[in-house]
Amino acid sequence: MATNVNMIETIPVREYAEKAYLDYSMYVILDRALPHIGDGLKPVQRRIIYAMSELGLKSISKFKKSARTVGDVLGKFHPHGDTACYEALVLMAQPFSYRYPLVEGQGNFGSPDDPKSFAAMRYTESRLSAYADSLLAELEEGTVNWVPNFDGTMQEPALLPARLPNVLLNGTTGIAVGMATDIPPHNLREVVNALIHLLDEPNATLADICKFVPAPDYPTEAEIITPKSDLRNIYKTGNGSVRMRAVYSEEEDEIIITALPYQVSGGKVLEQIAQQMQDKKLPLISDLRDESDHENPTRLVIIPRSNRVDVPALMDHLFATTDLERTYRVNLNMIGLDGRPQVKGLLQILTEWLQYRLSTVKLRLQYRLDKINTRLHILEGLIIVYLNLDEIIRIIRKEDEPKPVLMKRFKLSEDQTDAILDTKLRHLAKLEEMQIKREQDNLSKEKDEIEKTLGSPAKLKKLIRQELTLSAEKFGDKRKSPLVERKEATAMKETEILPTEPLTVVLSTKGWIRAAKGHEIDASTLSYKAGDGLLSSAIGRSNQPAVFLDSTGRAYSLPAHTLPSARGQGEPLTGKLNPPAGAEFIGTMFGEANQLYVLASDAGYGFIVKLEELYGKNRAGKAALSVSKGARALAPRMINDKDKEYIAVVSSIGNLLIFPLSELPELAKGKGNKMISIPSSKVASREEFVRDMVVVNAQQNILIIGDGKPFTLKPNDWKNFIGSRAQRGNKLPRGCRSVVALQVE
């Protein structure tokens, strides 16, 4: 068969792709991902609830298999995947997911620990909850627009006539194209009180409304710790975030967690804590238990290592590092009454929903009024029957077509005539006439009342207020999520968490490192590898970093608790740090952060530094001491009392200078000041340089170690070498000028 070329429409791919994507975007936004402000439901949720009501699955009915509901929804209204449809049904049945569940489930519908652990739909049973009646009660009362289903064979409601603002009460999340929604749940009584106030005071401000609705209300008893100012800003702009924190108490030296943030798994929290324990980052905890059961849905037990543990500080750390505290995004994006998606503030949502409710109530009253008028019209015709009973019977018996005759004779409408002809003989008793007149009176009174209500805005508001109050009494409950002001949680520093044991850090001449418990360790007696020996040792505590200095003047830090045990021979520092090529480790520093040390190069320059200035996290270290060309750093020396101690500096040719430590500047890094006068040309050629230095007080001896026998300078002797900083110093006695090192006795 030939193709008619003229019937083919040709358009650019760019235009086609753009139109197709926009159509898809609008479909996802309007018909899948975002809720409507009227009933607060997405299309799939609305179809599930309507299908269940059509199946007769009201809150007082028997349960039916969930597969039956899903089959009806897919076959009649929602031609999508059964898995997604069933998940939507399950979500509406989970009391830990929905603040006011719309579905009541029987069977395994998941647990707070694993919301997706629900059984297959062939096993579970479901029906609508009592709360769902607030969405369906007025469905058949002319309150909604009916639209064709996907194949045009049936009708479905475009919206449900919600008696409550479900969009706020249960909230929802959804991801559309280019936009998303995250609406948190709220407390029913609080929202109803805000609506009633808005009915009474149409010009109410957001501040007035926030007195009634201070914050969201999640289906968990965890605390909302977001500041009130932030919450107010969320309700003003429609955007922001809410923070929730677990609730705990102390029972017999145990920490009991009794409430978790919304959708947080207790099992996952315990895993997160256990992982920190396994990584040796949380030694303050000795054990964990999960004692949750039916009576106590959430009961997690944390056992501190001892009763000296600071529980508030520990919990602050856990809040900062685990899901015991969680932040929830808020984006009040929904489809408004104009059919367009928009991020709305709280006041706008409540005002717009009241418009929807007012329109729904008017439609309901008008529908009822039309029904009453129709019935009164029929009753007028039936009264004529009793007034002219014999003649009407005669006409019916004699005439071949009594209908037109009756209409003409008694001036009846077609509807009235049909009602008369449908009346059974047994209803022609006198008692029936009395019942008709009684019904007329009752309907007339109801008609007058409805007409007065429709004609009076005040009466309409009063009716809405009464209905809201009744719904609040029927479905309302107390707030679950308390609003509490808390300080921001901060994780404990690693040094605060770790036990503070005394340690001695030992560095060997070959650059091997280890740490021994205690301060009474004689490092020289430890076992060393062949050809190796003690270079330096320092004492501190296990929660402090140990600092190492290399010959180029770079400083490196390592947490002391990570160093290998002194039970062995240690490990090479080069396995943990990355010093420059050719550099050698020459000393270690350890102790309090404010401990003072002297850093100096053998060119004769140096300064005083606080230990904390040398801390760093880089494996390559940080530049601390600037060393001139041809020179190298000297082993650092610890200072005990800066104002009362001296520093002794000896050169390689036997010049000794001793001057007060107070003459050296305190710096964070740099070259420092000249300590002893040595020509730079001699340092570069290594003709003369500083051999060693030592910090000494007025009562200590200085031991000079050289090629021969060690020589001791007592205080009275070494005071002859005291001078000012940067002087040349005095010559040592001839027999001890070949100095190798200085020590303090």
XYZ file of C-alpha atoms in Angstrom:
745
model
C 0.000 0.000 0.000
C 1.476 3.369 -1.002
C 2.167 5.967 1.657
C 0.762 9.442 1.190
C 3.758 11.720 1.686
C 1.508 14.734 2.222
C 0.130 13.148 5.427
C 3.560 12.991 7.097
C 4.371 15.940 9.350
C 8.034 16.903 9.420
C 9.412 18.827 12.389
C 12.970 19.342 13.675
C 14.186 16.828 16.238
C 15.005 19.703 18.600
C 11.409 20.928 18.602
C 10.020 17.425 18.981
C 12.362 16.545 21.874
C 11.627 19.827 23.628
C 7.842 19.365 23.342
C 8.017 15.705 24.388
C 10.138 16.509 27.435
C 7.894 19.384 28.484
C 4.820 17.162 28.152
C 6.505 14.498 30.243
C 7.564 17.086 32.840
C 4.032 18.422 33.194
C 2.666 14.903 33.536
C 5.124 14.017 36.302
C 4.520 17.292 38.135
C 0.735 17.361 37.919
C -0.194 13.688 37.752
C 2.407 11.840 39.756
C 4.835 13.574 42.117
C 3.161 16.561 43.771
C 0.151 16.584 46.119
C -2.878 18.825 45.647
C -3.606 21.369 48.337
C -7.263 20.281 48.450
C -6.904 16.701 49.671
C -3.129 16.535 50.110
C -2.861 13.427 47.934
C -0.901 12.384 44.889
C -2.966 10.725 42.128
C -1.894 7.185 43.053
C -2.866 7.734 46.694
C -6.203 9.246 45.708
C -6.949 6.316 43.418
C -6.031 3.755 46.077
C -8.361 5.369 48.616
C -11.209 5.723 46.113
C -10.785 2.132 44.877
C -10.873 0.842 48.464
C -14.052 2.815 49.176
C -15.634 1.335 46.039
C -14.667 -2.127 47.267
C -16.504 -1.393 50.507
C -13.292 -1.432 52.563
C -14.427 1.155 55.088
C -12.997 1.276 58.598
C -15.859 -0.881 59.947
C -15.615 -3.474 57.167
C -13.683 -6.721 57.084
C -10.130 -6.703 55.804
C -9.444 -7.821 52.243
C -6.234 -8.957 50.616
C -4.093 -6.025 49.526
C -3.638 -7.724 46.165
C -7.376 -7.233 45.554
C -7.065 -3.500 46.116
C -3.933 -3.187 43.987
C -5.611 -5.140 41.178
C -8.614 -2.816 41.203
C -6.432 0.296 41.263
C -4.305 -0.854 38.332
C -7.160 -2.267 36.297
C -9.532 0.654 36.713
C -7.621 3.835 37.460
C -3.826 3.649 37.554
C -2.113 1.698 34.729
C 1.333 1.557 36.299
C 3.496 -0.986 38.125
C 1.941 -3.075 40.880
C 5.063 -2.799 43.076
C 4.970 0.990 43.171
C 1.222 0.969 43.787
C 1.527 -1.507 46.654
C 4.378 0.482 48.212
C 2.176 3.577 48.156
C -0.582 1.607 49.926
C 1.859 0.261 52.528
C 3.243 3.726 53.225
C -0.251 5.026 53.986
C -0.689 2.158 56.468
C 2.572 2.611 58.420
C 1.961 4.525 61.678
C 5.670 5.319 61.856
C 5.586 6.895 58.375
C 2.181 8.638 58.373
C 1.106 10.879 61.216
C -2.531 9.920 60.572
C -2.549 6.671 58.539
C -5.146 6.469 55.783
C -5.037 2.680 55.578
C -5.302 0.069 58.318
C -3.122 -2.961 57.699
C -3.237 -6.526 58.923
C -0.080 -8.571 58.546
C 3.527 -7.499 58.052
C 3.527 -3.869 56.919
C 7.180 -3.232 57.765
C 8.849 -1.895 60.901
C 10.561 1.339 61.925
C 13.911 -0.458 61.634
C 13.207 -1.464 58.045
C 10.117 0.209 56.523
C 10.538 -1.807 53.310
C 10.480 -5.176 55.051
C 6.722 -5.535 54.455
C 5.284 -8.816 53.199
C 4.064 -9.312 49.631
C 0.565 -8.055 48.825
C -0.746 -11.600 48.517
C -0.160 -12.051 52.245
C -1.262 -8.746 53.752
C -4.798 -7.463 54.225
C -5.994 -3.887 54.407
C -8.926 -1.537 54.735
C -9.399 2.197 55.093
C -8.776 3.819 58.466
C -11.354 5.887 60.294
C -9.343 9.013 59.410
C -9.888 8.276 55.700
C -13.587 9.024 56.269
C -12.610 12.695 56.530
C -11.608 12.483 52.867
C -14.497 10.368 51.586
C -17.552 11.302 53.662
C -18.879 13.895 51.183
C -17.796 12.167 47.985
C -21.327 11.322 46.791
C -22.797 14.686 47.724
C -22.042 16.653 44.571
C -18.784 18.045 45.941
C -16.263 16.862 43.351
C -15.681 16.887 39.635
C -15.676 13.471 38.047
C -13.265 12.723 35.202
C -12.892 9.703 32.898
C -10.375 7.047 33.900
C -7.446 6.185 31.649
C -9.537 4.183 29.142
C -12.716 6.246 29.407
C -14.874 3.382 30.669
C -15.335 4.688 34.214
C -15.378 7.904 36.210
C -13.013 8.827 39.049
C -12.917 11.893 41.320
C -10.474 14.628 40.311
C -10.095 15.449 44.023
C -11.482 14.131 47.283
C -13.670 16.452 49.413
C -11.334 16.580 52.404
C -12.772 17.857 55.664
C -9.239 18.435 56.985
C -6.061 19.865 55.373
C -4.426 16.495 54.832
C -1.603 18.140 52.869
C -0.267 19.476 56.189
C -1.417 16.699 58.506
C 0.347 13.822 56.775
C 2.744 15.721 54.552
C 4.500 14.003 51.664
C 7.724 13.788 49.680
C 8.131 13.621 45.945
C 10.597 14.293 43.152
C 9.218 15.751 39.936
C 11.109 17.175 36.961
C 12.959 20.305 37.962
C 11.230 20.465 41.332
C 10.550 18.425 44.448
C 8.358 18.513 47.520
C 9.087 17.774 51.161
C 6.081 18.595 53.324
C 6.427 17.525 56.975
C 3.429 16.210 58.961
C 1.657 18.416 61.507
C -0.587 17.969 64.519
C -4.291 17.849 63.664
C -5.523 19.804 66.668
C -2.934 22.537 66.170
C -3.794 22.956 62.501
C -7.545 22.985 63.197
C -7.070 25.623 65.894
C -5.126 27.733 63.410
C -7.917 27.325 60.813
C -10.594 28.332 63.320
C -8.549 31.397 64.282
C -8.182 32.273 60.594
C -11.962 31.941 60.125
C -12.530 34.328 63.017
C -9.678 36.662 62.075
C -9.218 36.693 58.273
C -6.439 39.293 58.621
C -4.375 37.167 61.016
C -0.607 37.298 60.538
C 1.892 34.459 60.305
C 2.996 35.246 63.859
C -0.584 34.682 65.027
C -0.809 31.369 63.164
C 2.550 30.164 64.515
C 1.157 30.454 68.046
C -1.131 27.569 67.106
C 1.255 25.695 64.750
C 4.740 26.155 66.238
C 6.439 23.314 64.351
C 5.848 20.082 62.410
C 4.730 17.042 64.398
C 6.298 13.782 63.256
C 5.019 10.312 64.198
C 7.859 9.926 66.685
C 8.559 11.309 70.154
C 12.035 12.570 69.245
C 12.675 16.237 69.953
C 12.501 19.001 67.360
C 15.478 21.212 68.214
C 15.279 23.724 65.357
C 15.264 27.296 66.736
C 11.866 28.999 66.678
C 13.194 31.755 64.433
C 14.214 29.160 61.823
C 10.811 27.475 62.042
C 9.093 30.831 61.591
C 11.221 31.449 58.496
C 10.275 28.024 57.091
C 6.585 28.842 57.445
C 7.168 32.246 55.862
C 9.141 31.125 52.798
C 8.074 27.479 52.464
C 11.706 26.362 52.486
C 14.213 25.331 55.148
C 15.139 22.373 57.317
C 14.062 20.809 60.603
C 16.432 19.045 62.993
C 15.325 16.189 65.223
C 17.225 14.636 68.094
C 16.733 11.320 69.887
C 15.473 11.274 73.469
C 17.526 9.487 76.120
C 17.552 8.937 79.861
C 19.996 7.467 82.365
C 19.101 4.311 84.292
C 21.614 2.691 86.659
C 24.725 3.894 84.809
C 23.170 2.959 81.446
C 22.011 5.312 78.679
C 18.538 4.385 77.384
C 17.403 5.837 74.055
C 13.596 5.857 74.027
C 12.770 7.827 70.864
C 14.528 8.121 67.511
C 14.174 10.796 64.826
C 11.630 10.279 62.030
C 12.391 7.233 59.831
C 15.662 6.450 61.634
C 16.476 2.785 62.150
C 17.590 1.739 65.620
C 19.627 -1.065 64.101
C 21.490 1.368 61.846
C 22.249 3.670 64.783
C 23.747 0.762 66.733
C 25.803 -0.184 63.674
C 27.164 3.357 63.421
C 28.159 3.370 67.096
C 29.627 -0.137 66.875
C 31.729 0.912 63.865
C 33.262 3.745 65.881
C 33.979 1.299 68.695
C 35.560 -1.136 66.259
C 37.743 1.638 64.806
C 38.875 2.430 68.380
C 37.421 5.923 68.069
C 34.923 5.488 70.890
C 36.485 3.721 73.885
C 34.055 5.504 76.226
C 31.427 2.820 75.447
C 31.808 -0.778 76.561
C 28.640 -2.396 75.151
C 25.403 -1.881 73.180
C 22.033 -3.631 73.358
C 18.736 -3.408 71.530
C 15.913 -4.115 73.984
C 13.080 -2.880 71.732
C 9.858 -4.915 71.866
C 6.091 -4.443 71.523
C 5.810 -2.654 74.850
C 8.881 -0.505 74.168
C 9.106 0.034 70.389
C 12.355 1.954 70.884
C 14.751 0.996 73.659
C 18.432 1.128 72.756
C 20.886 0.622 75.610
C 24.356 2.196 75.603
C 26.683 1.137 78.410
C 29.506 3.601 79.221
C 32.887 2.156 80.116
C 32.744 3.646 83.615
C 30.626 5.936 85.758
C 33.223 8.676 85.246
C 32.199 9.107 81.606
C 30.625 12.505 80.897
C 27.267 11.276 79.552
C 26.033 14.629 78.096
C 29.344 15.090 76.265
C 29.238 11.497 74.995
C 25.657 11.904 73.752
C 26.575 15.190 72.082
C 29.277 13.303 70.224
C 26.815 10.602 69.158
C 24.266 13.212 68.054
C 26.925 14.810 65.860
C 28.292 11.577 64.368
C 25.272 9.250 64.035
C 21.626 9.324 62.986
C 20.590 10.031 66.577
C 20.242 13.552 65.217
C 18.989 14.140 61.703
C 18.059 17.111 59.541
C 14.946 17.030 57.359
C 14.499 19.227 54.320
C 11.275 21.250 54.123
C 9.903 22.376 50.769
C 6.188 23.231 50.896
C 5.659 22.702 47.167
C 2.161 21.649 46.085
C -0.445 22.072 43.358
C -2.696 24.980 44.269
C -6.349 25.645 43.490
C -5.224 27.276 40.234
C -3.766 23.938 39.109
C -0.168 25.191 39.241
C 2.700 23.972 41.435
C 3.988 26.547 43.886
C 6.047 26.733 47.079
C 3.666 28.236 49.619
C 4.000 29.651 53.109
C 1.905 28.306 55.982
C -0.531 31.237 55.987
C -1.095 30.890 52.241
C -1.692 27.141 52.550
C -4.284 27.544 55.304
C -6.027 30.441 53.542
C -6.170 28.590 50.223
C -7.383 25.378 51.853
C -10.194 27.286 53.576
C -11.243 28.548 50.145
C -11.337 24.949 48.944
C -13.324 23.872 51.987
C -15.764 26.773 51.598
C -16.331 25.828 47.964
C -16.821 22.165 48.912
C -19.360 23.001 51.648
C -21.300 25.260 49.269
C -21.445 22.496 46.678
C -22.593 20.018 49.329
C -25.325 22.320 50.617
C -26.492 23.188 47.106
C -26.580 19.517 46.198
C -28.666 18.797 49.294
C -30.937 21.757 48.549
C -31.546 20.473 45.027
C -32.380 17.055 46.427
C -34.821 18.587 48.928
C -36.522 20.660 46.240
C -36.916 17.603 44.057
C -38.345 15.603 46.935
C -40.752 18.370 47.966
C -41.932 18.564 44.388
C -42.626 14.814 44.416
C -44.378 15.057 47.777
C -46.689 17.762 46.438
C -47.779 15.325 43.745
C -48.289 12.512 46.253
C -50.512 14.739 48.391
C -52.754 15.198 45.356
C -53.108 11.405 45.283
C -54.647 11.363 48.740
C -56.929 14.303 47.980
C -58.197 12.710 44.737
C -57.616 9.052 45.361
C -60.791 7.636 43.783
C -60.513 9.669 40.618
C -56.841 8.844 40.146
C -57.593 5.148 40.542
C -60.407 5.471 38.024
C -58.135 7.150 35.467
C -55.479 4.532 35.930
C -58.005 1.732 35.467
C -59.910 3.231 32.512
C -57.233 4.972 30.450
C -54.867 3.126 28.170
C -52.185 5.732 28.835
C -53.012 7.322 32.180
C -49.843 9.409 32.431
C -50.761 12.286 30.070
C -54.329 12.268 31.386
C -53.151 12.594 34.979
C -50.714 15.349 34.047
C -53.444 17.317 32.295
C -56.193 16.703 34.840
C -54.195 17.587 37.985
C -51.521 19.813 36.393
C -48.719 17.474 37.428
C -45.137 17.383 36.203
C -43.718 14.312 34.575
C -41.670 13.470 37.679
C -44.715 13.786 39.914
C -46.789 11.616 37.633
C -44.103 8.926 37.516
C -43.961 8.923 41.312
C -47.760 8.544 41.537
C -47.796 5.693 39.062
C -44.930 3.976 40.952
C -46.766 4.192 44.291
C -47.811 0.791 45.648
C -51.365 0.179 46.811
C -50.272 -0.546 50.369
C -48.890 3.004 50.609
C -52.331 4.543 50.050
C -53.292 4.248 53.705
C -54.156 7.301 55.790
C -50.956 6.781 57.787
C -48.851 7.334 54.676
C -50.534 10.674 54.071
C -49.565 11.766 57.568
C -45.980 10.629 57.031
C -45.758 12.601 53.766
C -46.976 15.765 55.496
C -44.494 15.205 58.307
C -41.691 14.709 55.768
C -42.768 17.888 53.981
C -42.522 19.852 57.204
C -39.086 18.466 58.034
C -37.720 19.053 54.545
C -39.134 22.569 54.442
C -37.378 23.402 57.691
C -34.121 21.907 56.404
C -34.530 23.836 53.147
C -34.970 27.118 54.997
C -31.906 26.423 57.114
C -29.737 25.566 54.086
C -30.899 28.641 52.182
C -30.107 30.836 55.169
C -26.654 29.242 55.467
C -25.910 29.650 51.758
C -27.019 33.239 51.892
C -24.934 34.147 54.936
C -21.083 34.100 54.937
C -21.162 34.171 58.730
C -23.342 31.046 58.897
C -21.094 29.274 56.379
C -18.038 30.041 58.507
C -19.869 28.858 61.597
C -20.758 25.561 59.881
C -17.148 25.022 58.747
C -15.922 25.843 62.247
C -18.309 23.316 63.796
C -17.268 20.597 61.351
C -13.580 21.287 61.952
C -14.110 21.113 65.708
C -15.947 17.790 65.419
C -13.161 16.356 63.237
C -10.534 17.536 65.726
C -12.416 15.856 68.581
C -12.751 12.650 66.590
C -9.262 12.302 65.058
C -7.070 14.720 67.017
C -4.383 13.765 69.518
C -1.600 15.342 71.532
C 1.629 16.514 69.954
C 4.154 13.675 69.645
C 7.329 15.583 68.763
C 8.180 18.018 71.573
C 9.684 21.354 70.614
C 12.846 21.788 72.718
C 15.659 24.310 72.554
C 19.049 22.585 72.516
C 22.599 23.657 71.820
C 24.142 22.433 68.604
C 25.789 19.050 69.080
C 29.525 18.884 68.450
C 31.641 15.794 68.075
C 34.235 15.248 70.763
C 37.813 15.671 69.691
C 39.751 12.469 69.383
C 41.940 13.582 72.277
C 38.874 13.997 74.503
C 37.479 10.566 73.701
C 40.623 8.549 74.222
C 41.742 7.367 77.669
C 44.582 9.505 79.079
C 47.261 6.983 79.980
C 50.852 8.056 80.704
C 53.170 7.196 77.804
C 56.869 7.383 77.003
C 57.629 7.863 73.297
C 60.980 6.417 72.219
C 62.801 7.313 68.978
C 65.852 5.329 67.869
C 68.849 6.577 65.901
C 67.603 4.677 62.815
C 64.217 6.430 63.030
C 62.155 3.644 64.614
C 59.323 4.725 66.900
C 57.381 3.079 69.734
C 55.440 4.042 72.858
C 55.687 2.461 76.307
C 53.021 2.792 78.989
C 54.153 4.759 82.017
C 56.655 7.516 82.733
C 59.189 5.405 84.649
C 60.568 3.728 81.549
C 64.363 3.750 81.067
C 64.469 4.001 77.282
C 68.156 3.051 77.158
C 67.374 -0.419 78.519
C 64.884 -1.278 75.769
C 65.775 -3.786 73.070
C 67.008 -2.280 69.774
C 67.870 -3.759 66.433
C 71.519 -4.464 65.696
C 73.345 -1.230 64.958
C 70.510 0.855 66.418
C 70.089 2.593 69.765
C 68.281 5.297 71.692
C 68.160 8.731 70.088
C 65.427 10.557 71.988
C 62.518 9.964 74.359
C 59.740 12.136 75.769
C 56.889 11.653 78.202
C 53.219 12.645 77.821
C 49.766 11.130 77.711
C 48.036 8.881 75.215
C 45.527 11.542 74.137
C 48.280 13.945 73.075
C 50.096 14.083 69.744
C 53.788 13.263 69.572
C 55.891 15.651 67.455
C 59.052 14.682 65.565
C 61.682 17.013 64.125
C 63.866 16.142 61.162
C 67.280 17.479 60.145
C 65.729 19.920 57.630
C 63.676 21.631 60.354
C 60.286 20.111 59.445
C 57.925 19.022 62.256
C 55.573 16.037 62.057
C 52.675 15.010 64.326
C 51.223 11.606 65.122
C 48.546 10.724 67.722
C 50.429 8.988 70.491
C 47.810 6.264 70.885
C 48.469 5.152 67.283
C 52.165 4.474 67.883
C 53.292 0.830 68.107
C 53.792 -0.706 71.513
C 57.213 -0.779 73.151
C 56.777 -4.508 73.727
C 58.333 -4.867 70.289
C 61.080 -2.866 68.617
C 58.631 -0.458 67.007
C 58.137 0.601 63.408
C 60.064 2.970 61.118
C 58.635 6.514 61.168
C 58.999 6.653 57.386
C 56.104 4.190 57.188
C 53.817 6.773 58.790
C 55.403 10.020 57.560
C 56.900 11.359 54.339
C 60.087 13.325 55.151
C 62.105 14.849 52.270
C 64.854 12.775 50.691
C 68.008 12.650 52.784
C 66.327 13.994 55.937
C 66.856 12.231 59.250
C 64.670 12.324 62.364
C 66.666 13.997 65.132
C 64.294 14.308 68.097
C 60.842 13.923 69.562
C 58.634 16.338 71.537
C 55.675 15.234 73.613
C 53.482 16.632 76.377
C 51.102 19.505 77.018
C 50.197 21.788 74.128
C 51.713 24.841 75.860
C 55.003 23.105 76.628
C 57.973 25.228 75.446
C 60.924 23.915 73.414
C 64.061 25.409 71.916
C 64.494 24.828 68.189
C 67.882 25.669 66.707
C 70.089 24.940 63.735
C 73.807 24.230 63.872
C 74.331 27.550 62.087
C 73.786 29.107 65.517
C 70.235 30.446 65.144
C 67.240 29.443 67.244
C 64.006 30.391 68.988
C 61.487 29.199 71.542
C 58.261 27.562 70.349
C 55.093 26.207 71.942
C 54.521 22.557 71.171
C 51.030 23.204 69.780
C 52.544 25.396 67.057
C 54.189 22.275 65.657
C 50.989 20.207 65.422
C 49.836 19.257 61.931
C 47.975 16.552 60.039
C 50.088 16.421 56.900
C 52.217 13.326 56.417
C 54.814 15.582 54.801
C 55.018 17.667 57.990
C 55.159 21.449 58.295
C 58.057 23.904 58.066
C 59.019 24.867 61.618
C 62.720 25.791 61.685
C 64.353 27.545 58.731
C 67.776 26.006 58.211
C 70.416 27.856 56.159
C 72.295 26.171 53.331
C 74.856 23.678 54.529
C 73.406 23.576 58.044
C 71.083 21.165 59.793
C 68.664 21.219 62.713
C 69.726 20.306 66.235
C 67.750 18.056 68.545
C 65.041 20.137 70.282
C 65.367 20.871 73.994
C 62.493 21.114 76.472
C 62.135 24.172 78.718
C 60.840 23.891 82.290
C 61.077 27.510 83.473
C 61.904 30.041 80.801
C 62.663 32.863 83.228
C 65.054 30.873 85.429
C 66.870 28.669 82.939
C 69.870 29.147 80.665
C 70.831 27.702 77.337
C 74.341 26.370 76.763
C 75.571 26.333 73.159
C 78.860 24.713 72.168
C 80.585 24.884 68.790
C 82.554 22.179 67.052
C 85.853 23.927 67.907
C 85.072 24.020 71.631
C 83.560 27.491 72.122
C 80.906 27.435 74.869
C 78.361 30.242 75.410
C 75.739 30.200 78.139
C 73.047 32.908 78.215
C 69.558 33.332 79.759
C 66.707 31.694 77.840
C 64.723 34.904 78.205
C 66.976 36.453 75.536
C 65.548 34.103 72.882
C 62.295 35.140 71.161
C 59.163 32.983 71.188
C 58.042 32.301 67.601
C 55.660 29.975 65.779
C 58.206 29.223 63.071
C 61.195 30.775 61.364
C 64.970 31.041 61.522
C 65.160 32.557 64.980
C 67.827 34.834 66.443
C 71.574 34.335 66.562
C 72.538 32.352 69.638
C 76.330 32.114 69.173
C 78.505 33.926 66.714
C 79.810 31.638 63.968
C 80.704 32.972 60.500
C 78.210 31.653 57.919
C 81.057 30.795 55.532
C 82.497 28.416 58.114
C 79.096 26.795 58.633
C 78.688 26.258 54.893
C 82.156 24.696 54.640
C 81.581 22.845 57.913
C 84.774 24.270 59.392
C 82.783 25.362 62.426
C 79.193 24.841 63.496
C 77.134 24.322 66.623
C 77.743 20.845 67.942
C 75.004 20.757 70.569
C 72.902 22.787 72.996
C 71.321 22.099 76.349
C 68.881 23.844 78.702
C 70.159 24.084 82.268
C 69.196 25.749 85.531
C 71.518 27.360 88.061
C 71.846 24.199 90.197
C 72.627 21.674 87.449
C 75.928 20.372 86.139
C 76.795 20.330 82.455
C 78.357 17.095 81.237
C 80.606 17.532 78.187
C 80.980 14.355 76.148
C 83.845 14.310 73.690
C 86.415 11.975 72.259
C 87.969 11.317 75.620
C 86.687 11.052 79.129
C 83.435 13.016 79.864
C 84.093 16.318 81.612
C 81.730 17.859 84.173
C 81.216 21.587 84.545
C 79.693 22.425 87.912
C 77.568 25.574 88.305
C 80.475 27.569 89.728
C 82.580 26.529 86.725
C 80.092 27.046 83.909
C 79.079 30.472 85.197
C 82.402 31.651 83.756
C 80.957 30.951 80.300
C 77.819 33.104 80.796
C 77.507 35.951 78.339
C 74.972 37.641 76.136
C 73.202 36.081 73.211
C 75.108 36.182 69.888
C 78.564 36.404 71.511
C 81.472 34.194 70.507
C 81.683 32.351 73.837
C 84.761 31.128 75.711
C 87.053 28.244 74.912
C 86.605 25.043 76.882
C 89.671 23.544 78.588
C 92.093 22.030 76.073
C 91.269 18.416 76.958
C 87.542 18.682 76.243
C 87.341 20.821 73.123
C 86.397 17.895 70.832
C 82.780 18.075 71.957
C 80.320 15.491 70.728
C 77.341 16.326 72.942
C 76.157 18.200 76.010
C 74.091 16.671 78.795
C 72.597 17.878 82.047
C 73.461 16.073 85.289
